[in-house]
Every structure is written in C-alpha cells, then in structure tokens.
Amino acid sequence: MRILQIITLSELGGAQTVVINLSNKLSENHEVIVAAGEDDGKMWQMLHPDMKQE
C-alpha cells in the first residue's frame, strides 16, 4: 500500500513526532511518502533513510 503523510512544518514537535513514529513503523511493510511545508527541520533526520520525502 502507498501511504502519504502530510504535515505543515518539519520542525520537531508533538505532531511531527507522531508522523515520524507512524511513518517509520509503516515503512516496514508499505511505501510511505512524507510531505511537509518549508524548512529543513529535524523531522527529516529522524525518518527512515529509504522513505520518500517531499
């Protein structure tokens, strides 16, 4: 299954932590794409390296 997670900011916070945890776990068995607004926040560093980032 292909899953798209969208969040407005990539700076680390509560919502971003939820996206990170869900996406990393789901990426074990599914194709996950994470999309976020502008900035290169810490969220990107915490996502699995094979995950697509937009």
Short mmCIF file of N, CA, C and O in Angstrom, two decimals, residues 1-6 18-34 47-48 50-51:
data_model
loop_
_atom_site.label_atom_id
_atom_site.label_comp_id
_atom_site.label_asym_id
_atom_site.label_seq_id
_atom_site.Cartn_x
_atom_site.Cartn_y
_atom_site.Cartn_z
N MET A 1 0.84 -1.17 0.00
CA MET A 1 0.00 0.00 0.00
C MET A 1 0.89 1.24 0.00
O MET A 1 1.94 1.25 0.63
N ARG A 2 0.46 2.27 -0.68
CA ARG A 2 1.19 3.55 -0.72
C ARG A 2 0.48 4.51 0.24
O ARG A 2 -0.72 4.73 0.14
N ILE A 3 1.25 5.09 1.19
CA ILE A 3 0.70 5.97 2.23
C ILE A 3 1.38 7.32 2.15
O ILE A 3 2.61 7.40 2.10
N LEU A 4 0.58 8.38 2.16
CA LEU A 4 1.10 9.75 2.14
C LEU A 4 0.77 10.41 3.47
O LEU A 4 -0.39 10.49 3.87
N GLN A 5 1.81 10.87 4.17
CA GLN A 5 1.66 11.62 5.42
C GLN A 5 1.97 13.07 5.10
O GLN A 5 3.03 13.36 4.54
N ILE A 6 1.07 14.00 5.45
CA ILE A 6 1.29 15.42 5.19
C ILE A 6 1.24 16.18 6.50
O ILE A 6 0.34 15.97 7.32
N VAL A 18 4.66 12.21 16.08
CA VAL A 18 3.65 11.20 15.72
C VAL A 18 3.86 10.77 14.26
O VAL A 18 3.84 9.57 13.96
N VAL A 19 4.07 11.73 13.37
CA VAL A 19 4.31 11.41 11.95
C VAL A 19 5.56 10.55 11.81
O VAL A 19 5.57 9.58 11.05
N ILE A 20 6.63 10.89 12.52
CA ILE A 20 7.87 10.12 12.46
C ILE A 20 7.63 8.68 12.90
O ILE A 20 8.01 7.73 12.21
N ASN A 21 7.00 8.50 14.06
CA ASN A 21 6.77 7.16 14.60
C ASN A 21 5.87 6.33 13.68
O ASN A 21 6.17 5.16 13.39
N LEU A 22 4.77 6.92 13.21
CA LEU A 22 3.86 6.20 12.31
C LEU A 22 4.55 5.84 11.00
O LEU A 22 4.45 4.71 10.52
N SER A 23 5.22 6.81 10.41
CA SER A 23 5.85 6.61 9.11
C SER A 23 6.96 5.56 9.17
O SER A 23 7.06 4.71 8.30
N ASN A 24 7.79 5.64 10.19
CA ASN A 24 8.89 4.68 10.32
C ASN A 24 8.36 3.26 10.50
O ASN A 24 8.88 2.32 9.91
N LYS A 25 7.31 3.10 11.29
CA LYS A 25 6.74 1.77 11.51
C LYS A 25 6.03 1.26 10.26
O LYS A 25 6.20 0.12 9.85
N LEU A 26 5.24 2.13 9.62
CA LEU A 26 4.51 1.72 8.42
C LEU A 26 5.44 1.41 7.25
O LEU A 26 5.11 0.59 6.40
N SER A 27 6.60 2.06 7.21
CA SER A 27 7.52 1.84 6.09
C SER A 27 8.14 0.44 6.08
O SER A 27 8.73 0.04 5.09
N GLU A 28 7.97 -0.30 7.16
CA GLU A 28 8.47 -1.68 7.20
C GLU A 28 7.72 -2.56 6.20
O GLU A 28 8.29 -3.50 5.67
N ASN A 29 6.43 -2.26 5.95
CA ASN A 29 5.61 -3.11 5.09
C ASN A 29 4.92 -2.36 3.95
O ASN A 29 4.21 -2.98 3.16
N HIS A 30 5.09 -1.03 3.91
CA HIS A 30 4.39 -0.22 2.93
C HIS A 30 5.31 0.85 2.37
O HIS A 30 6.34 1.16 2.96
N GLU A 31 4.91 1.44 1.25
CA GLU A 31 5.64 2.58 0.70
C GLU A 31 5.06 3.84 1.33
O GLU A 31 3.86 4.12 1.20
N VAL A 32 5.90 4.59 2.04
CA VAL A 32 5.44 5.78 2.75
C VAL A 32 6.13 7.02 2.17
O VAL A 32 7.33 7.03 1.95
N ILE A 33 5.34 8.05 1.93
CA ILE A 33 5.84 9.34 1.46
C ILE A 33 5.45 10.37 2.50
O ILE A 33 4.29 10.42 2.92
N VAL A 34 6.41 11.18 2.94
CA VAL A 34 6.13 12.24 3.91
C VAL A 34 6.32 13.58 3.23
O VAL A 34 7.35 13.83 2.60
N LEU A 47 13.50 10.44 10.12
CA LEU A 47 12.76 9.49 9.29
C LEU A 47 13.71 8.45 8.71
O LEU A 47 14.90 8.73 8.49
N HIS A 48 13.19 7.28 8.46
CA HIS A 48 13.99 6.20 7.85
C HIS A 48 14.59 6.69 6.54
O HIS A 48 13.90 7.32 5.74
N ASP A 50 15.26 5.38 3.71
CA ASP A 50 14.66 4.90 2.45
C ASP A 50 13.32 5.54 2.15
O ASP A 50 12.77 5.34 1.07
N MET A 51 12.78 6.30 3.08
CA MET A 51 11.47 6.91 2.91
C MET A 51 11.54 8.09 1.94
O MET A 51 12.49 8.86 1.95
#
